[in-house]
Short mmCIF file of C-alpha atoms in Angstrom, two decimals:
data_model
loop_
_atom_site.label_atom_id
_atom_site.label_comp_id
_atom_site.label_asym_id
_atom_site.label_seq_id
_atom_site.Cartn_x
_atom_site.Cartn_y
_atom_site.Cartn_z
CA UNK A 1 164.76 113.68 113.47
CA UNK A 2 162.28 115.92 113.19
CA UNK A 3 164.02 118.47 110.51
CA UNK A 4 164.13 114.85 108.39
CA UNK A 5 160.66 113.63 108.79
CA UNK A 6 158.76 117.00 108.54
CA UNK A 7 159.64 117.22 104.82
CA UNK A 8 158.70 113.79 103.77
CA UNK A 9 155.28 114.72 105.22
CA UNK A 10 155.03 117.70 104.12
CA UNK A 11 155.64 115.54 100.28
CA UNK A 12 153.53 112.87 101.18
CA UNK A 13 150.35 114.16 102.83
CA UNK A 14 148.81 111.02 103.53
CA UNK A 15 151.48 110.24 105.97
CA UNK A 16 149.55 110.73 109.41
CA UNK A 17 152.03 109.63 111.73
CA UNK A 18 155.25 109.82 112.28
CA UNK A 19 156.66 107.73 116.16
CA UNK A 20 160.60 107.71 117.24
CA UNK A 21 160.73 104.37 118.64
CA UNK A 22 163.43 101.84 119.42
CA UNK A 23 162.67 98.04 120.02
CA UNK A 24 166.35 97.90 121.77
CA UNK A 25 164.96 100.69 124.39
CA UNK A 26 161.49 99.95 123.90
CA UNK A 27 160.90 103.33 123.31
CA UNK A 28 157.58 103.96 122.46
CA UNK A 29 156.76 101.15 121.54
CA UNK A 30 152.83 101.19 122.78
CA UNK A 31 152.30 104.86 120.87
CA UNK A 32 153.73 102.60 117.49
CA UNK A 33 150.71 100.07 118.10
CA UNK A 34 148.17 102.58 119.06
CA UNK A 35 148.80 104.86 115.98
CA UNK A 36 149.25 101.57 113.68
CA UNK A 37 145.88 100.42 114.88
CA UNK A 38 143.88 103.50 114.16
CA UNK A 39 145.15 103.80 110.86
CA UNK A 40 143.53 100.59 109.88
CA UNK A 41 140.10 101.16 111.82
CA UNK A 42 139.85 104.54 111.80
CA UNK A 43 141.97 105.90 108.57
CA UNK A 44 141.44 109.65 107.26
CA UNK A 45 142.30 108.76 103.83
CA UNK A 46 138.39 107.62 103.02
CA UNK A 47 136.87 111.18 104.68
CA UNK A 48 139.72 113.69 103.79
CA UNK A 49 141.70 115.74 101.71
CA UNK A 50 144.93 116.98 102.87
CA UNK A 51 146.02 118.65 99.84
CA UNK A 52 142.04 120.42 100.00
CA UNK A 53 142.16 120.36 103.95
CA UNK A 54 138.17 119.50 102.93
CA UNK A 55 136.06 116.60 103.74
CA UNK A 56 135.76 113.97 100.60
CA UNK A 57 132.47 114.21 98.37
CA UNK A 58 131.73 110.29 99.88
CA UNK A 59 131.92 111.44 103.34
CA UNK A 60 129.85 114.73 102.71
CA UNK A 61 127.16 112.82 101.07
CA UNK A 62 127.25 109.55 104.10
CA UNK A 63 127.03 112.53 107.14
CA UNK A 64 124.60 114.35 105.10
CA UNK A 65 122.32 111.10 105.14
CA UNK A 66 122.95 110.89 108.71
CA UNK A 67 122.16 114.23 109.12
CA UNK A 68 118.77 113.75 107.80
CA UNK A 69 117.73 110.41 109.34
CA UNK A 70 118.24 112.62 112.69
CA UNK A 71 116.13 115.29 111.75
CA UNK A 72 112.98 114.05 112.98
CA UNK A 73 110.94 117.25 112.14
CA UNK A 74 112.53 117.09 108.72
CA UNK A 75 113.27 121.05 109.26
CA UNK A 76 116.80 121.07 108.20
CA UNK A 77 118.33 121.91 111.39
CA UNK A 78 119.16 119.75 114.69
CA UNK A 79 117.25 120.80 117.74
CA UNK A 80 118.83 120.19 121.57
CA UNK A 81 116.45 116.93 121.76
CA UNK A 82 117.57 115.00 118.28
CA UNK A 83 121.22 116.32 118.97
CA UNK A 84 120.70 114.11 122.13
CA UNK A 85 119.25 111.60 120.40
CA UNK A 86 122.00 111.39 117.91
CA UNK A 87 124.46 111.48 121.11
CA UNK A 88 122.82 108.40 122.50
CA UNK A 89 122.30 106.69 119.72
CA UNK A 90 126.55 107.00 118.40
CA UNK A 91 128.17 106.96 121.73
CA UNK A 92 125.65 105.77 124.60
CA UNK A 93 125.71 108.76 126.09
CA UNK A 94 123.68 112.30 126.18
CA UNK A 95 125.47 115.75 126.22
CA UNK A 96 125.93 117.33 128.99
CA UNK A 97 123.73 120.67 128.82
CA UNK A 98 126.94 123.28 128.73
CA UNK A 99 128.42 120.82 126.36
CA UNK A 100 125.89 121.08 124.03
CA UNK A 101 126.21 125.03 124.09
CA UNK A 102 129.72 124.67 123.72
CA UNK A 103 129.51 122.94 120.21
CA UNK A 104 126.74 124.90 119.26
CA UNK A 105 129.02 128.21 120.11
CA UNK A 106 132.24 127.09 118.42
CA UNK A 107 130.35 126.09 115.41
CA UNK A 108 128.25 129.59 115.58
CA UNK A 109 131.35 131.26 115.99
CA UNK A 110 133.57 129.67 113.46
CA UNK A 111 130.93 129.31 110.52
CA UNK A 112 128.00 131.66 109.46
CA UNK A 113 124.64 130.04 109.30
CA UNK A 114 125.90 126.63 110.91
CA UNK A 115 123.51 127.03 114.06
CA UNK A 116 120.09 129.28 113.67
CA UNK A 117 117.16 129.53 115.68
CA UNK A 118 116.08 125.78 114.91
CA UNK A 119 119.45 124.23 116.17
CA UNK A 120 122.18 122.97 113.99
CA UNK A 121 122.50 123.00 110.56
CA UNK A 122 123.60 120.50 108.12
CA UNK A 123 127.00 122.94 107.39
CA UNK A 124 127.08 122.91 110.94
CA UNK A 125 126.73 119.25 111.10
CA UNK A 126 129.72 118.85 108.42
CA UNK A 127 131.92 121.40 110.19
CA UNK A 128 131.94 119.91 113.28
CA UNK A 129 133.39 116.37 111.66
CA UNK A 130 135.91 118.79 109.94
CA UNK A 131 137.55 119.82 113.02
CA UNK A 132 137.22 116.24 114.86
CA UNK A 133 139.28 115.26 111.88
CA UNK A 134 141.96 118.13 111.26
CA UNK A 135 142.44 117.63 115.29
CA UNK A 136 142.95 114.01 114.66
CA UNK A 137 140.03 112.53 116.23
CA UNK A 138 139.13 110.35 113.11
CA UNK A 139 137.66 107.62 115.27
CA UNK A 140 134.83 110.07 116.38
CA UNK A 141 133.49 110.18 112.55
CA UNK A 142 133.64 106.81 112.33
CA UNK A 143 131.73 105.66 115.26
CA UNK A 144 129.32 107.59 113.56
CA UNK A 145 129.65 106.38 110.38
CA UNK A 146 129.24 102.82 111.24
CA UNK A 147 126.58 102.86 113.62
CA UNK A 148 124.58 104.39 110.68
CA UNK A 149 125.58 101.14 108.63
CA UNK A 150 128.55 102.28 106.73
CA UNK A 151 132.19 99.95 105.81
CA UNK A 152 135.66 101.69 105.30
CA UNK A 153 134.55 102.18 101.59
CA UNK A 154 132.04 104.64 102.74
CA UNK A 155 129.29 102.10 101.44
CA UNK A 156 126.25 100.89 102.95
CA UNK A 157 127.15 97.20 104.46
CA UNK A 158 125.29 94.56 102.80
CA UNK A 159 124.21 92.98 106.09
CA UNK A 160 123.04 96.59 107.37
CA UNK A 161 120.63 96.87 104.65
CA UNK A 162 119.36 93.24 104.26
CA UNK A 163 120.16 91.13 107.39
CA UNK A 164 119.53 87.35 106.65
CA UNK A 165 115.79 86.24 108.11
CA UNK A 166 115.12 82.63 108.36
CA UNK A 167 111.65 81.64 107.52
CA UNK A 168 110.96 78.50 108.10
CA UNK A 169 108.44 76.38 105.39
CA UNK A 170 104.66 76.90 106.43
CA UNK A 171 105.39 80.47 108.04
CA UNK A 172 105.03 83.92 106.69
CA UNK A 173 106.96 87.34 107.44
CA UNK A 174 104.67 90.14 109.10
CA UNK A 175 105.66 93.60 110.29
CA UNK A 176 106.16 93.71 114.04
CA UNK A 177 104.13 96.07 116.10
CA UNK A 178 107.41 98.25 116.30
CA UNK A 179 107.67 98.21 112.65
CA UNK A 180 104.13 99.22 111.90
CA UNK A 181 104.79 102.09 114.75
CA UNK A 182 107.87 103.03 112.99
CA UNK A 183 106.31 103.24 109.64
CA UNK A 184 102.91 104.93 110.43
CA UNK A 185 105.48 107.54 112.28
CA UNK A 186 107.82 107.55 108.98
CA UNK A 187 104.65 108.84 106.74
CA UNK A 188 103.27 111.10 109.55
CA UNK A 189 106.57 112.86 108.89
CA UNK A 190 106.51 113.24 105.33
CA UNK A 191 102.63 113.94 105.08
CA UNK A 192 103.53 117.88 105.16
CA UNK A 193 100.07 118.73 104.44
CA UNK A 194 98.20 116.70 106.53
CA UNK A 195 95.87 115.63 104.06
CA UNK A 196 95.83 112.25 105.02
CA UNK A 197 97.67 110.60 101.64
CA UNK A 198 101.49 111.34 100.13
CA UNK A 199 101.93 113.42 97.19
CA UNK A 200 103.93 112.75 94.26
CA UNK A 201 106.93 115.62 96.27
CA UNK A 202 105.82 113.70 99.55
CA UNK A 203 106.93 110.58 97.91
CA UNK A 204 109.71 111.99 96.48
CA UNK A 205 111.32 113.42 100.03
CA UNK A 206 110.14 110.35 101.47
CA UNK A 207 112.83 108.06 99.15
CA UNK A 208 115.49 110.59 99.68
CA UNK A 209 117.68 108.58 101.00
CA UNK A 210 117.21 106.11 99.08
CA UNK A 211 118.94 105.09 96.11
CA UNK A 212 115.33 104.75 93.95
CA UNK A 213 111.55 104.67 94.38
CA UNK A 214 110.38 101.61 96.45
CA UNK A 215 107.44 101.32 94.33
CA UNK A 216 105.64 102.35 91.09
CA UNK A 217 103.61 104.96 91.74
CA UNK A 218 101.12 103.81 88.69
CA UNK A 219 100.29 100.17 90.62
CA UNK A 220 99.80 101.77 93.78
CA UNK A 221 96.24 101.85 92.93
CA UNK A 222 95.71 98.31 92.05
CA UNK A 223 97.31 97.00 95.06
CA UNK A 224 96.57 99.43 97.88
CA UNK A 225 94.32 102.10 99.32
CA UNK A 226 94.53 105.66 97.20
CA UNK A 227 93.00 108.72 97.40
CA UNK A 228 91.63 110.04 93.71
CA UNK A 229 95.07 111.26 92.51
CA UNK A 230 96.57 107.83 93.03
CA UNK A 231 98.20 109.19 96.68
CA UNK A 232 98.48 106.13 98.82
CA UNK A 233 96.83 106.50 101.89
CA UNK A 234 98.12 106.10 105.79
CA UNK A 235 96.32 102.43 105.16
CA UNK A 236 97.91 102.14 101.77
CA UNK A 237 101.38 102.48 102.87
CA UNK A 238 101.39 100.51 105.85
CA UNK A 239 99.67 97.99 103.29
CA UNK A 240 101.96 98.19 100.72
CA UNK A 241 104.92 96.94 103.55
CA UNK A 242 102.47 94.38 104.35
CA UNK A 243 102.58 92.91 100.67
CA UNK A 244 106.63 93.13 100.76
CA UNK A 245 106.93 91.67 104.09
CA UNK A 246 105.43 88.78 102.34
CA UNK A 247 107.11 88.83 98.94
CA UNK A 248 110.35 90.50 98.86
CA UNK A 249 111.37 91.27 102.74
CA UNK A 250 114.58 92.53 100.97
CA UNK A 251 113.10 95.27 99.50
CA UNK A 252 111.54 96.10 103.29
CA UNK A 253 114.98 95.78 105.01
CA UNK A 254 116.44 97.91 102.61
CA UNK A 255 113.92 101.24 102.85
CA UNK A 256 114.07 100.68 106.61
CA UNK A 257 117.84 100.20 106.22
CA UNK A 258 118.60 103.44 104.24
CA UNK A 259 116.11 105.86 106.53
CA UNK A 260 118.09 104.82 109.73
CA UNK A 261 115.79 102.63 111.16
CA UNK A 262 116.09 101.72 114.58
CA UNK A 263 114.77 100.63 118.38
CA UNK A 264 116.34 100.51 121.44
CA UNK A 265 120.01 99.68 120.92
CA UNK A 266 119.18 97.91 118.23
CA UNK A 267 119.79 99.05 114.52
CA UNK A 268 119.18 95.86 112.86
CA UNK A 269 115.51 95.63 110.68
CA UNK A 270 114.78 92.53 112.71
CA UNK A 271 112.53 93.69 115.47
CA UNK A 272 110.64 95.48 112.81
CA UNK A 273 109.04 91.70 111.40
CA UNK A 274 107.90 88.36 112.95
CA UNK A 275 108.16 85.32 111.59
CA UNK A 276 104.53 83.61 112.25
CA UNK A 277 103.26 80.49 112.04
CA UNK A 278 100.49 79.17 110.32
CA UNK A 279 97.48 80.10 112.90
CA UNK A 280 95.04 82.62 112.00
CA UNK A 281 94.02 83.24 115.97
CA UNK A 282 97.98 84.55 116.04
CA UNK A 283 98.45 86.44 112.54
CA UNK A 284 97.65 89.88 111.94
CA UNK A 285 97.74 89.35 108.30
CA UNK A 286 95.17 86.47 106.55
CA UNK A 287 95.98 85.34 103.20
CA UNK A 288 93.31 84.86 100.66
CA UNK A 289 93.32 83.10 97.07
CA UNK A 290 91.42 84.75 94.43
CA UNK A 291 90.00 82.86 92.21
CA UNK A 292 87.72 82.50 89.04
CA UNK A 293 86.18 85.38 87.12
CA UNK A 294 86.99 88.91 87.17
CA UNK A 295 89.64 88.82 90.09
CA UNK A 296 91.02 92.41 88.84
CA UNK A 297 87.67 94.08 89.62
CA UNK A 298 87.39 91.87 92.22
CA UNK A 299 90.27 93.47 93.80
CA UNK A 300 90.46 96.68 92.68
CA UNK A 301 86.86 97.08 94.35
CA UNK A 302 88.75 95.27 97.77
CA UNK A 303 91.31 98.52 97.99
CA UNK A 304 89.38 101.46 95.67
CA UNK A 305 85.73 100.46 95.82
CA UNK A 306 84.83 104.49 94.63
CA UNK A 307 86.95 104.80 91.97
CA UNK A 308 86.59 102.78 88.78
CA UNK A 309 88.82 99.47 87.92
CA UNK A 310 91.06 100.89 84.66
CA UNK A 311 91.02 97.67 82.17
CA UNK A 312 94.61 97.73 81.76
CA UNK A 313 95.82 97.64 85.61
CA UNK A 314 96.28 94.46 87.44
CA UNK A 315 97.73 93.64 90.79
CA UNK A 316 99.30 89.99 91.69
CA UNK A 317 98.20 91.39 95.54
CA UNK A 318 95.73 93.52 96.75
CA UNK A 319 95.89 94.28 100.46
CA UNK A 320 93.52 96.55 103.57
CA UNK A 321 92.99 96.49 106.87
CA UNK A 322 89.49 95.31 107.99
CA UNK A 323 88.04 95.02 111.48
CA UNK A 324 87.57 91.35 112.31
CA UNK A 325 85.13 92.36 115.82
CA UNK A 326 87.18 95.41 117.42
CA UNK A 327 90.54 93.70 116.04
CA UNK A 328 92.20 95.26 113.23
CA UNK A 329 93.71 92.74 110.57
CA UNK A 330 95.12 93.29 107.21
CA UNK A 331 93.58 91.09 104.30
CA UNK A 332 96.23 90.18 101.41
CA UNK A 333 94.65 89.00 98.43
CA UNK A 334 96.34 86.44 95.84
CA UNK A 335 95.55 86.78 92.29
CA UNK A 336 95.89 83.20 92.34
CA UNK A 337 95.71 80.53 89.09
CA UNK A 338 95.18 77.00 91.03
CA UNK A 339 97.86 74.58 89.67
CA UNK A 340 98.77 71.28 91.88
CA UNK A 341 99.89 72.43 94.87
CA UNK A 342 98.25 75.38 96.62
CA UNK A 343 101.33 77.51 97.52
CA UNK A 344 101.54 80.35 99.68
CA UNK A 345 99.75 78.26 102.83
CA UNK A 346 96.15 80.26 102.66
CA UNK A 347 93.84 81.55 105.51
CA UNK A 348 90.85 81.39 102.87
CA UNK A 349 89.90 81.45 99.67
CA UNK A 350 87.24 83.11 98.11
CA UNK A 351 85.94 81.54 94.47
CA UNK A 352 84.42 83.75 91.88
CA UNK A 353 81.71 82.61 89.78
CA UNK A 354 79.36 83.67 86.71
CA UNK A 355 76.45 81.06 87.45
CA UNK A 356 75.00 81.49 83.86
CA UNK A 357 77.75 80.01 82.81
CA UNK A 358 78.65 76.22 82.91
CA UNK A 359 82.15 76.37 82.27
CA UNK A 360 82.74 78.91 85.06
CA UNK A 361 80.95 76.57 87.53
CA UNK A 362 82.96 73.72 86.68
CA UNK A 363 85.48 75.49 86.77
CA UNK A 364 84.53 76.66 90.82
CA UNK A 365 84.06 73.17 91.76
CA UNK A 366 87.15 71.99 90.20
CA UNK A 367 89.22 75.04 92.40
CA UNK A 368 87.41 73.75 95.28
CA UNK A 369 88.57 70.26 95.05
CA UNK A 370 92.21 71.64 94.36
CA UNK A 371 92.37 73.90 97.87
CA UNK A 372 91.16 71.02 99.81
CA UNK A 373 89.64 70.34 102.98
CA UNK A 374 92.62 72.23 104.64
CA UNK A 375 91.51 76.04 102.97
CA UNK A 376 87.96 77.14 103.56
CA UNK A 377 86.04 78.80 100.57
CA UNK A 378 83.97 81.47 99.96
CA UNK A 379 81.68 81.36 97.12
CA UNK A 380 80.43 84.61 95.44
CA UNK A 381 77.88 85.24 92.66
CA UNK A 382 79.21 87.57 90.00
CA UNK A 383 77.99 89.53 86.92
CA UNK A 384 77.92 87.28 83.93
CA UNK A 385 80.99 87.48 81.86
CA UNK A 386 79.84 86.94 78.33
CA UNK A 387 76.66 89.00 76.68
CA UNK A 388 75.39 85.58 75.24
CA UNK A 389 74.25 84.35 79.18
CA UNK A 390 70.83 83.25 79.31
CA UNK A 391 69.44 83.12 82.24
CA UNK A 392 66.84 80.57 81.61
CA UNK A 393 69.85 78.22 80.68
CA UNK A 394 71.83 78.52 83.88
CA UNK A 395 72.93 74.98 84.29
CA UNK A 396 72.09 73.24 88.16
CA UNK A 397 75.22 73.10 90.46
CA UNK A 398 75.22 72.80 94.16
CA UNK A 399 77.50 75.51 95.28
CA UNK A 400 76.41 77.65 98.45
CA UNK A 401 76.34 80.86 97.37
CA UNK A 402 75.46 83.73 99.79
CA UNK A 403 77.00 86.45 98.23
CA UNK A 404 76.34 88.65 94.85
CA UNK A 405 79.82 91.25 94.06
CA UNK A 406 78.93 93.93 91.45
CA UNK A 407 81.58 96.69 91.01
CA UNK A 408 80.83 99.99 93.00
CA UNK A 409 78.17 98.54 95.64
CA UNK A 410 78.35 99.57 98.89
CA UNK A 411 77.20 96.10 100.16
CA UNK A 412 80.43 94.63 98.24
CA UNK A 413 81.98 95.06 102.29
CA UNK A 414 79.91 92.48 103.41
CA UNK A 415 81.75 90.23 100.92
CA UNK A 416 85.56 90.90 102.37
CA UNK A 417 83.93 91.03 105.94
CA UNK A 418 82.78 87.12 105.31
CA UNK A 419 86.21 86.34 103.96
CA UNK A 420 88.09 88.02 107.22
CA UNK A 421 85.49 86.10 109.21
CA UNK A 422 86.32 82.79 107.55
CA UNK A 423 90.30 83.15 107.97
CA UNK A 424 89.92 83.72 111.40
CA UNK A 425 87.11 80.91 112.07
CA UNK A 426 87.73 78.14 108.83
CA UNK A 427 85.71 75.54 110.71
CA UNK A 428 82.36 77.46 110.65
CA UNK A 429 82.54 76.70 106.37
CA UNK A 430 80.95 73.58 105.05
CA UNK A 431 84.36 72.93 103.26
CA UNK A 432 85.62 71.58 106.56
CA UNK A 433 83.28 69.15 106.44
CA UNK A 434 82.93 65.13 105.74
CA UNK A 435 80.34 66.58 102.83
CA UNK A 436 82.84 68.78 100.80
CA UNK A 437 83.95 66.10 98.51
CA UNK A 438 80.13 64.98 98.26
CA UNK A 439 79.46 68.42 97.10
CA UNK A 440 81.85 68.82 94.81
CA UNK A 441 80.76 65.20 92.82
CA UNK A 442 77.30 65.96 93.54
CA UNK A 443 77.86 69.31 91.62
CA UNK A 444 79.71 68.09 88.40
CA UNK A 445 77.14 65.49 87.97
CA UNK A 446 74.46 68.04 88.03
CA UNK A 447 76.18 70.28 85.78
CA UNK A 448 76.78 67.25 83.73
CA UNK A 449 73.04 66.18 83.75
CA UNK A 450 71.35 69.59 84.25
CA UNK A 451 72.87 71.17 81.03
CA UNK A 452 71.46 68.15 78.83
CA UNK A 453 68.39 68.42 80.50
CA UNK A 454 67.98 72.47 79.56
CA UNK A 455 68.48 71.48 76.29
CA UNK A 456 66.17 69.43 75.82
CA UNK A 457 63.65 71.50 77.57
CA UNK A 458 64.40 74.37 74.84
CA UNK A 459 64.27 72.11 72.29
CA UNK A 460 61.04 70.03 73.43
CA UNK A 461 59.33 74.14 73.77
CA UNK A 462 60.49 74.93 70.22
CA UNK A 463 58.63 71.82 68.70
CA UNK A 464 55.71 72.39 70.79
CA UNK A 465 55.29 76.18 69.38
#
């Protein structure tokens, strides 16, 4: 028998297997099963070559990316303690200590430069999945393979990088403690320099492993804390995540998903987010409407108050962490245009508005009748919009107005302080109140009367000269 088969595998190479079994005899009839079953879970075919007795380019470049999400220190070699970690992680289990020096031996002795000084090398790495292989222990490479997320195609399973979330209506997605612990460690990492923000090589070695940039480097600036190149920050990054946890948790789940994300035993995203309710007393992040005039410099001065606003950038979000007491929150910002229903639920709102000019207050009281009792607002004073204000024409209105923004003050922080106050305490805001409709009609009809009334003042002074 075996002068007949060993030619027909020697022709056909991707014949593994070859059993003498008898269903008469039931000769091995268990070894058929066994070897039929580990072809179909745990085939060669997808991870190597017989006729190049190599591993396949797809399996190089899926071990590689392995390789790397277990290199903590990002030095290019596997010490003792990530080996370990990489141990536990695949198979539950640490290596023994003379283990451990075995594989690092065999590989040392078998391959030049696959174990140095630092630990094991990425050849090393590959090597050692070479010989589980050509000894036929396929099922070790891919217990690896999919505990890092990977199908028999070699490909990234779709519920590995974006497993579904269920957010119900009137809740928002925020990043978990572990998530914000596993992300401030992720930039630590990559911040070789330790100047505090991620370079434009930083950035690049960060999304290694990823198919693409996660963001555009040109609206980081808008959007988040930078430094004066346009590095985001420690802040600026974890803000950034904040923004997509909100708007596209895909996008999240996938850059968590692709740099091997993981905590405990578990490897899904999940315990990186929580799904919270409406109740700013729980939420670590308070949503704010923007509204009214000059929202970009508005929040360009939120996230970059020392460097100036450029004319052509603006940001849908803008989003920081503040200290509301001793308690650190992150404000997110909405770039918001107020039509019919007031959608994402908001913490606050803060109105913008150029009292010199009449249309821009009815325009406030008309956004305050639109957010409702239900969304407390912030009224600020800003610099007029139009070089044809008059300030002896300011038209009457009865807004509260307490605040003054003017791009690159220092006392602009007072202004985001009040808003962080008011998302976490809404009912200390007159908008709350019985009186906030009154206001609001009260308002109007001293716009509507005061503006006559100027008029005719100006005209009644002209005569009189």
């Amino acid at each position: 028998l075996t002068e007949a088969v060993l030619p027909i595998m020697d022709e056909f190479l991707e014949v593994e297997t070859c059993v003498e079994c008898s269903a008469r005899t039931l000769m091995n009839i268990s070894e058929v099963f066994y070897f039929a079953q580990k072809a179909v879970l745990h085939p060669s075919e997808p991870l190597y070559s017989a006729e190049e007795k190599q591993l396949k380019p797809e399996c190089v470049a899926a071990l590689s990316r392995v390789f790397k999400v277990c290199d903590y220190d990002k030095n290019g070699a596997l010490s003792d303690r990530e080996l370990n970690d990489f141990q536990c992680r695949c198979f539950n289990a640490p290596l023994m200590p003379n283990a451990l020096e075995e594989v690092k031996e065999t590989v040392k002795r078998n391959l030049e430069g696959g174990v140095t000084d630092q630990g094991l090398t990425l050849n090393g790495f590959l090597y050692l999945h070479l010989v589980f292989i050509q000894r036929g222990r396929h099922e070790t490479t891919w217990t690896v393979l999919r505990r890092f997320g990977y199908d028999l195609s070699l490909q990234l399973q779709t519920d590995y990088l974006e497993p579904p979330v269920n957010v119900p209506a009137g809740c928002s997605l925020e990043l978990s403690g572990m998530g914000v612990q596993y992300l401030r460690d992720l930039f630590h990492q990559h911040d070789v320099d330790l100047d505090g923000c991620l370079s434009t090589r930083e950035q690049e070695r960060m999304f290694e492993l990823c198919p693409h940039l996660m963001w555009n480097p040109q609206d980081l600036m808008y959007s988040v804390n930078c430094s004066a190149q346009g590095y985001p920050t420690l802040d600026g990054f974890l803000s950034y995540w904040v923004i997509q946890a909100m708007k596209n948790h895909r996008l999240l789940f996938q850059f968590l998903a692709y740099n091997g994300y993981i905590h405990g035993d578990t490897d899904t995203q999940l315990t990186a987010v929580k799904v919270k309710a409406h109740n700013p007393e729980e939420q670590s992040v308070f949503h704010c409407a923007v509204v009214g005039a000059c929202k970009p410099e508005f929040m360009h001065q939120f996230v970059n108050p020392a460097y100036p606003a450029s004319e052509s950038g603006q940001a849908e979000n803008a989003c920081r962490s503040v200290n509301v007491g001793k308690v650190p929150k992150h404000l997110l910002l909405h770039n918001t245009q107020l039509r019919g229903a007031v959608e994402p639920p908001y913490h606050a709102a803060v109105v913008l508005v150029d009292t010199r000019s009449a249309q821009s207050i009815e325009d406030a009281l008309d956004a305050q009748e639109q957010l409702g009792s239900a969304v407390p607002v912030l009224f600020v004073n800003v610099p007029p919009q139009s070089s044809r204000a008059d300030a002896e024409a300011a038209p009457a209105h009865s807004l509260q107005m307490k605040h003054n923004f003017l791009p690159g003050n220092a006392q602009n922080e007072q202004i985001f302080q009040a808003l962080a106050q008011l998302a976490l305490n809404p009912t200390t805001h007159l908008n709350n109140s019985s009186t906030s409709s009154w206001l609001a009609w009260s308002g109007k009809a001293a716009l509507y009367v005061g503006v006559p009334l100027a008029l005719a003042f100006a005209i009644y002074k002209y005569r009189s000269s």
